[in-house]
């Protein structure tokens, strides 16, 4: 019974949250949690050792937060090339 009720409650909570407008802070927190979860699942799928699991989780959290900020502003960074020192040059424009 628990295996049926838990996914049902999780689905209901996500559906209810999807109906509510998110503040910028909520959007950032959701991106952080989603990215961390994706990093953890990816590391688990590849049977990574604990150090790589932590690194993948932290990297996923950072990427998820940045994606959430970009969806809030509607802007993306596009790679334009590299300068004479090999540093990437980005242009920010609407997605």
Tab-separated table of C-alpha atoms in Angstrom:
chain	number	residue	atom	x	y	z
A	1	UNK	CA	0.000	0.000	0.000
A	2	UNK	CA	2.828	2.409	0.830
A	3	UNK	CA	4.387	1.895	-2.579
A	4	UNK	CA	1.169	3.111	-4.201
A	5	UNK	CA	0.335	5.995	-1.848
A	6	UNK	CA	3.768	7.690	-1.786
A	7	UNK	CA	4.009	8.288	-5.564
A	8	UNK	CA	0.381	9.404	-5.611
A	9	UNK	CA	1.006	11.992	-2.875
A	10	UNK	CA	4.173	13.196	-4.594
A	11	UNK	CA	2.328	13.605	-7.890
A	12	UNK	CA	-0.480	15.515	-6.180
A	13	UNK	CA	1.986	17.826	-4.434
A	14	UNK	CA	3.819	18.570	-7.685
A	15	UNK	CA	0.555	19.184	-9.541
A	16	UNK	CA	-0.653	21.558	-6.830
A	17	UNK	CA	2.662	23.416	-6.806
A	18	UNK	CA	2.572	23.738	-10.590
A	19	UNK	CA	-0.673	25.718	-10.336
A	20	UNK	CA	0.876	28.337	-8.075
A	21	UNK	CA	2.979	31.199	-9.456
A	22	UNK	CA	6.558	30.854	-8.241
A	23	UNK	CA	8.546	33.709	-6.795
A	24	UNK	CA	12.106	34.166	-8.089
A	25	UNK	CA	13.450	32.640	-4.867
A	26	UNK	CA	11.130	29.641	-5.155
A	27	UNK	CA	12.156	29.153	-8.786
A	28	UNK	CA	15.824	29.260	-7.785
A	29	UNK	CA	15.268	26.776	-4.940
A	30	UNK	CA	13.377	24.438	-7.245
A	31	UNK	CA	16.207	24.615	-9.776
A	32	UNK	CA	18.720	23.870	-7.032
A	33	UNK	CA	16.799	20.812	-5.814
A	34	UNK	CA	16.056	19.552	-9.306
A	35	UNK	CA	19.654	19.953	-10.439
A	36	UNK	CA	21.021	18.287	-7.331
A	37	UNK	CA	18.613	15.405	-7.814
A	38	UNK	CA	19.601	15.032	-11.462
A	39	UNK	CA	23.295	15.048	-10.554
A	40	UNK	CA	22.742	12.448	-7.856
A	41	UNK	CA	20.723	10.205	-10.165
A	42	UNK	CA	23.331	10.495	-12.908
A	43	UNK	CA	26.152	9.596	-10.527
A	44	UNK	CA	24.135	6.665	-9.205
A	45	UNK	CA	23.413	5.440	-12.732
A	46	UNK	CA	27.144	5.314	-13.456
A	47	UNK	CA	27.996	3.697	-10.082
A	48	UNK	CA	30.297	6.585	-9.202
A	49	UNK	CA	32.391	6.514	-6.044
A	50	UNK	CA	31.289	8.796	-3.164
A	51	UNK	CA	33.605	11.669	-4.120
A	52	UNK	CA	32.269	11.786	-7.693
A	53	UNK	CA	28.711	11.466	-6.410
A	54	UNK	CA	29.163	14.561	-4.251
A	55	UNK	CA	30.812	16.439	-7.127
A	56	UNK	CA	28.016	15.514	-9.542
A	57	UNK	CA	25.351	16.549	-7.019
A	58	UNK	CA	26.979	19.933	-6.360
A	59	UNK	CA	27.511	20.558	-10.081
A	60	UNK	CA	23.897	19.621	-10.805
A	61	UNK	CA	22.691	22.013	-8.111
A	62	UNK	CA	24.761	24.871	-9.563
A	63	UNK	CA	23.535	24.202	-13.094
A	64	UNK	CA	19.920	23.866	-11.954
A	65	UNK	CA	20.074	27.207	-10.154
A	66	UNK	CA	21.509	28.924	-13.229
A	67	UNK	CA	18.867	27.418	-15.511
A	68	UNK	CA	16.171	28.658	-13.142
A	69	UNK	CA	17.610	32.170	-13.252
A	70	UNK	CA	17.755	32.103	-17.045
A	71	UNK	CA	14.113	31.056	-17.331
A	72	UNK	CA	13.180	33.881	-14.964
A	73	UNK	CA	14.921	36.553	-17.064
A	74	UNK	CA	14.287	34.917	-20.446
A	75	UNK	CA	17.925	35.470	-21.430
A	76	UNK	CA	20.636	33.028	-22.445
A	77	UNK	CA	24.381	33.359	-22.865
A	78	UNK	CA	25.654	32.474	-26.338
A	79	UNK	CA	29.295	31.635	-27.002
A	80	UNK	CA	30.728	34.135	-29.510
A	81	UNK	CA	34.273	32.832	-29.637
A	82	UNK	CA	37.480	33.174	-27.665
A	83	UNK	CA	39.768	36.112	-26.959
A	84	UNK	CA	43.542	36.081	-27.513
A	85	UNK	CA	44.079	34.519	-24.053
A	86	UNK	CA	41.703	31.630	-24.783
A	87	UNK	CA	38.923	32.956	-22.544
A	88	UNK	CA	35.369	32.416	-23.835
A	89	UNK	CA	33.382	35.439	-24.986
A	90	UNK	CA	29.633	35.348	-24.383
A	91	UNK	CA	26.776	37.523	-25.581
A	92	UNK	CA	23.582	37.696	-23.505
A	93	UNK	CA	20.419	37.768	-25.597
A	94	UNK	CA	16.824	36.549	-25.387
A	95	UNK	CA	16.499	32.757	-25.587
